[in-house]
Short mmCIF file of C-alpha atoms in Angstrom, two decimals:
data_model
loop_
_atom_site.label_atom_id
_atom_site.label_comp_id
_atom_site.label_asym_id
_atom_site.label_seq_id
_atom_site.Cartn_x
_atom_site.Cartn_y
_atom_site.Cartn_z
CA UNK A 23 138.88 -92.65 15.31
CA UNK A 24 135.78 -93.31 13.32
CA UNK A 25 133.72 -90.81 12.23
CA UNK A 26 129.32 -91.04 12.34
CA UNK A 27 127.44 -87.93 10.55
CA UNK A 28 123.94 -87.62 11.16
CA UNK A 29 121.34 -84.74 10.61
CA UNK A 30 120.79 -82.73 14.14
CA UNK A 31 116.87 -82.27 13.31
CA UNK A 32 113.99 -83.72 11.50
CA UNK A 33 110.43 -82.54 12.03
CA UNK A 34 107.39 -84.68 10.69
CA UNK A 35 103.71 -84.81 11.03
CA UNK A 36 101.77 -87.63 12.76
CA UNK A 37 100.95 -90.42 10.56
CA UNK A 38 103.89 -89.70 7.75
CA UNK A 39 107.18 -91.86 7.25
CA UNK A 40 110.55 -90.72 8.73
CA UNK A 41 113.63 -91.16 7.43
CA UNK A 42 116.80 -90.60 9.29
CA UNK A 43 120.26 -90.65 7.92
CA UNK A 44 123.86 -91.88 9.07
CA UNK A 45 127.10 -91.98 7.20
CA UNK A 46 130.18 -93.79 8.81
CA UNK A 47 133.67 -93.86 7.63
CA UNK A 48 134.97 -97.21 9.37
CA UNK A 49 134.39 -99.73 6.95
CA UNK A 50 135.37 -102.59 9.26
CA UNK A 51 132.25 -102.17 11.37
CA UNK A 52 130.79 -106.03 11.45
CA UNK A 53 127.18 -104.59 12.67
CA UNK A 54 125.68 -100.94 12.49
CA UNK A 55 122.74 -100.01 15.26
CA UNK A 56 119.61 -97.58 16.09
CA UNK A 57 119.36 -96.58 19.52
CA UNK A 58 116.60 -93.87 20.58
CA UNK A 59 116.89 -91.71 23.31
CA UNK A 60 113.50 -90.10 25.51
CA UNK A 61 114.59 -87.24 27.62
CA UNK A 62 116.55 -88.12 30.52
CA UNK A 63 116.48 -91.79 29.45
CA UNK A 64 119.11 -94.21 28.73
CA UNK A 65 119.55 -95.56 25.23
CA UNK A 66 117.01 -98.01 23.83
CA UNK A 67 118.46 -100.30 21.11
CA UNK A 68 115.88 -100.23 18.45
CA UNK A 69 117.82 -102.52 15.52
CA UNK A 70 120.54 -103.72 14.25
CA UNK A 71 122.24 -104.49 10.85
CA UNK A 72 125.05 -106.77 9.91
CA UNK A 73 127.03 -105.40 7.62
CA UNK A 74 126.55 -108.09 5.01
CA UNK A 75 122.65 -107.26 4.68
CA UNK A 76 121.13 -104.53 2.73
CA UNK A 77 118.04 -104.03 4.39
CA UNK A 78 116.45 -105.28 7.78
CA UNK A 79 112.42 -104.51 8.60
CA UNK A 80 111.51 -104.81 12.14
CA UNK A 81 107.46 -104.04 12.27
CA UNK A 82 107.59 -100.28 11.44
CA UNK A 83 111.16 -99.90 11.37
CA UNK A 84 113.00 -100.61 8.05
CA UNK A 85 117.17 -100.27 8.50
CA UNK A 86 118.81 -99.67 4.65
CA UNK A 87 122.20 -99.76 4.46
CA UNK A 88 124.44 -99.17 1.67
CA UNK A 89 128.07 -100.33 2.02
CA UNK A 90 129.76 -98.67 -0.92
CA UNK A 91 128.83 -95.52 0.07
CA UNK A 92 128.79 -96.02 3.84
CA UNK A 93 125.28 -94.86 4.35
CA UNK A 94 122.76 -95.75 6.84
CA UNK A 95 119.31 -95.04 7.35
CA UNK A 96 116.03 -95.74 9.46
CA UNK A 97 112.56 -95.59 8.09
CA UNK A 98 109.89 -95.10 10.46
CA UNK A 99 106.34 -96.21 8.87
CA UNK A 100 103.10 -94.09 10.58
CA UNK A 101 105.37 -92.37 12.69
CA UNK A 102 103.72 -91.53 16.02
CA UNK A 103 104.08 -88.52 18.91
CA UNK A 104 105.63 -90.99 20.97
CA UNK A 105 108.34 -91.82 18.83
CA UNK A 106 109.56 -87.92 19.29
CA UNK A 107 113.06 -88.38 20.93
CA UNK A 108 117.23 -88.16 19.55
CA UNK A 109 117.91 -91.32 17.19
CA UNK A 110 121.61 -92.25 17.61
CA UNK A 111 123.54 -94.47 14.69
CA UNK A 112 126.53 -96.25 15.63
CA UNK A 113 128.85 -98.85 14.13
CA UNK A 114 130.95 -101.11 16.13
CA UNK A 115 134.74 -100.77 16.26
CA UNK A 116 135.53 -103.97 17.71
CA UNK A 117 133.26 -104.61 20.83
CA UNK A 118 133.12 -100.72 21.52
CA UNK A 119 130.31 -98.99 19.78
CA UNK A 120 131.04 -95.53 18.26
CA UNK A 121 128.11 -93.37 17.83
CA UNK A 122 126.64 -90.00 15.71
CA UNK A 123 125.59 -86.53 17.71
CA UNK A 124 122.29 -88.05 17.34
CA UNK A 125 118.70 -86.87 15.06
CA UNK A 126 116.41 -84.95 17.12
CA UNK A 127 112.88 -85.69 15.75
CA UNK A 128 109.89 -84.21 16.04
CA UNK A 129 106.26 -85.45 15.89
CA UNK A 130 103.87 -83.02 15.28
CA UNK A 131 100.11 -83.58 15.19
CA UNK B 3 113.70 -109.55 33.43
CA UNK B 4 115.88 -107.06 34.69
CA UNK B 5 117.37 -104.58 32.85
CA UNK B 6 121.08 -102.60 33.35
CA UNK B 7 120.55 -100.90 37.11
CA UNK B 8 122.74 -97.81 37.51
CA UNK B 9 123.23 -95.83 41.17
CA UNK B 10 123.28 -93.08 41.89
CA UNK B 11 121.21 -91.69 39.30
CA UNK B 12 122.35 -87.64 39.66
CA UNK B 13 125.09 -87.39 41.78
CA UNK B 14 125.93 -83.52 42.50
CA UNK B 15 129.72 -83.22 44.21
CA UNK B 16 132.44 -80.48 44.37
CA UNK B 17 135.56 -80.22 42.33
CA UNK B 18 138.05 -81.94 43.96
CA UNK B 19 136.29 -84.26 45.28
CA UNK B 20 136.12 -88.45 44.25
CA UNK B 21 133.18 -90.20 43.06
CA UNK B 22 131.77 -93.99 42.72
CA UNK B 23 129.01 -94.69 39.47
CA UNK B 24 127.95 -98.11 40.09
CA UNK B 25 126.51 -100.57 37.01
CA UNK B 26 124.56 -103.66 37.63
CA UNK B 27 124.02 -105.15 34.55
CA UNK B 28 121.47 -107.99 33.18
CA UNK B 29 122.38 -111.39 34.90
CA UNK B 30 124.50 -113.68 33.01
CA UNK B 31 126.17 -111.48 30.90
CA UNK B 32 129.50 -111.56 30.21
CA UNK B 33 130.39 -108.51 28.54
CA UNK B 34 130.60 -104.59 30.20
CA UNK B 35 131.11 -101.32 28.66
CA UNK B 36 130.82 -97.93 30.24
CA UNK B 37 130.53 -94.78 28.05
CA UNK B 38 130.19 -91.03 28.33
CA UNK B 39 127.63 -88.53 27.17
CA UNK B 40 128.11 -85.10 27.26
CA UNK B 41 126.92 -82.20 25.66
CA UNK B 42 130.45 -81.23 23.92
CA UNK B 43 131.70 -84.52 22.90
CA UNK B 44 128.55 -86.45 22.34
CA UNK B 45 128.70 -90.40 23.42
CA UNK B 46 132.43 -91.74 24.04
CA UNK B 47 133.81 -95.20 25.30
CA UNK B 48 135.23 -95.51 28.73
CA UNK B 49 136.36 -99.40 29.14
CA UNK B 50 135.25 -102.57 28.81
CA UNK B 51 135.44 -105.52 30.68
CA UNK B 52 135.07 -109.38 29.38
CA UNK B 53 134.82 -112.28 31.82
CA UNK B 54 138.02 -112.59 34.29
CA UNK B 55 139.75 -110.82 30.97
CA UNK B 56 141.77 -108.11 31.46
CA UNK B 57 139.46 -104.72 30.79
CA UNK B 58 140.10 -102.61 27.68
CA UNK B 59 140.67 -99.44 29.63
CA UNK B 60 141.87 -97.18 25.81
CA UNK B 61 138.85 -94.68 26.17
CA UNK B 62 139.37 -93.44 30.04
CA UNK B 63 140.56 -89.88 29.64
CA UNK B 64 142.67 -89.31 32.14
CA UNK B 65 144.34 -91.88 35.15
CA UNK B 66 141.75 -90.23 37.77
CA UNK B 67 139.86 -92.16 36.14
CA UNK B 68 139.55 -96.45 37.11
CA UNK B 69 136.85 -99.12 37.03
CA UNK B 70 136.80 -102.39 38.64
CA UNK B 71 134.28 -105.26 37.94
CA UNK B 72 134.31 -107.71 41.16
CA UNK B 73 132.84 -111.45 40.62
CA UNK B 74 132.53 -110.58 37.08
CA UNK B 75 128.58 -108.68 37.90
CA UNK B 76 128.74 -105.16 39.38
CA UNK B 77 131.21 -102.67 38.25
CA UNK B 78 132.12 -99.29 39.90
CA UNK B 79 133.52 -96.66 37.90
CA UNK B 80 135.94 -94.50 39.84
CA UNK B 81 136.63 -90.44 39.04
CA UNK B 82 139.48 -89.30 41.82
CA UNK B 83 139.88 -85.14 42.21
CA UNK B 84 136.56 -84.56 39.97
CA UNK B 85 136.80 -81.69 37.78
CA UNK B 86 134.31 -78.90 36.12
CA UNK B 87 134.97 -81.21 32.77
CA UNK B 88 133.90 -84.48 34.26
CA UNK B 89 130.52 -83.19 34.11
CA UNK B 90 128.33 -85.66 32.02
CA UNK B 91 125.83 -88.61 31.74
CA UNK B 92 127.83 -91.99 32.54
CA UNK B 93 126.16 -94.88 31.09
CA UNK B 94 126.46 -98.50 31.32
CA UNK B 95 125.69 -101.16 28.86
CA UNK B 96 126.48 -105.19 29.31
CA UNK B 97 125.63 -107.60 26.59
CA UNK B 98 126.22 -111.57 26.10
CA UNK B 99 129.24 -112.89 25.25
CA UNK B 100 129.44 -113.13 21.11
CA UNK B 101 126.36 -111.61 20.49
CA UNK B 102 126.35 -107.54 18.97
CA UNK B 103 123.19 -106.33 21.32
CA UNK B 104 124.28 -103.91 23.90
CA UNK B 105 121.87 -102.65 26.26
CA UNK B 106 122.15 -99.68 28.43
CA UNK B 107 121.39 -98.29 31.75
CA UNK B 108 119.30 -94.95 32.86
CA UNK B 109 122.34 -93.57 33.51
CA UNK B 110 123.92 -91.49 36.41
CA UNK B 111 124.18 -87.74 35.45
CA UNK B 112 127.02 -86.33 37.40
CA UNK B 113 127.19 -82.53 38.28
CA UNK B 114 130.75 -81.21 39.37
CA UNK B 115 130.51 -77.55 40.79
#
């Protein structure tokens, strides 16, 4: 099966950027996501990438991805206490969507 | 509108026993997927159902455990003779037919003692 490596932590202070990090070793994936998980929530798709674009910015969310080296990451601009919670990656194998151990990040004031 | 609706959303039960997960996804989509998240394995595929297609059932662990999808909406997930390992966060996503966004449920976070 395919394998997603992210980070397990990242701590920032209110107000800086964040930048979480994916790799991914299936280089068939058509599309590559963000979902964010709250505590005891379900998964909330944030953004997507196809797989022929370098770079997608949704309001304070910028998606990079780098093909060659099968690298993904998510920018978050001002990042905010609310946006503490576990950022998953996942590429798509076919319609089924395999996903990272998830980023756990922290906000702190 | 409505998002995915999943029921129960704990379910507590003894090993041994069986257990229904029930996912209502967002009207008029086509597409159903139902994954696992626990704390050892991290998020998994179950199966996934298309339409009247026949469901992709590759990521079901074991054959205790089914799914069905009547009328092409609802979808129950099945676990027969539930064991300590079953223990997890079920989740449920649907999305439209040819487009990549899946959207998930809350989740039903079952408990086997």
């Amino acid at each position: 099966g395919e394998d997603v490596e992210q980070s397990l932590f990242l701590s920032v202070r209110e107000g800086d950027s964040s930048v979480i990090n994916c790799t991914y070793t299936d280089s068939s994936s058509t599309y590559l996501y963000w979902y964010k998980q709250e505590p005891g929530a379900g998964l909330q798709l944030l953004t997507y990438i196809f797989s022929n674009m370098d770079m997608k910015q949704d309001q304070r969310l910028t998606v990079l991805l780098n093909k060659k080296d099968k690298h993904l990451s998510l920018r978050i601009a001002d990042t905010q206490t609310g946006d503490s919670a576990i950022y998953f990656c996942a590429g798509n194998s076919g319609y089924a969507l395999n996903f990272g151990k998830g980023t756990s990040l922290l906000v702190t004031p | 509108g409505a998002g995915v609706s999943q029921s129960p959303s704990n379910k507590v039960t003894e090993k041994g026993k069986d257990v229904e997960l029930r996912c209502d996804p967002i009207s008029g989509h086509t597409a159903l997927y139902w994954y696992r998240q626990s704390l050892g394995q991290g998020l998994e595929f179950l199966i996934y159902f298309q339409g009247n297609s026949a469901p992709d059932k590759s990521g079901l662990p074991s054959d205790r455990f089914s799914a069905e999808r009547t009328g092409g909406s609802v979808s129950t997930l099945t676990i027969q003779r539930t064991q300590q390992e079953d223990s997890a966060v079920y989740l449920c996503a649907s999305s439209s037919s040819g487009l990549p966004e899946q959207y998930f449920g809350p989740g039903t976070r079952l408990t086997v003692t």
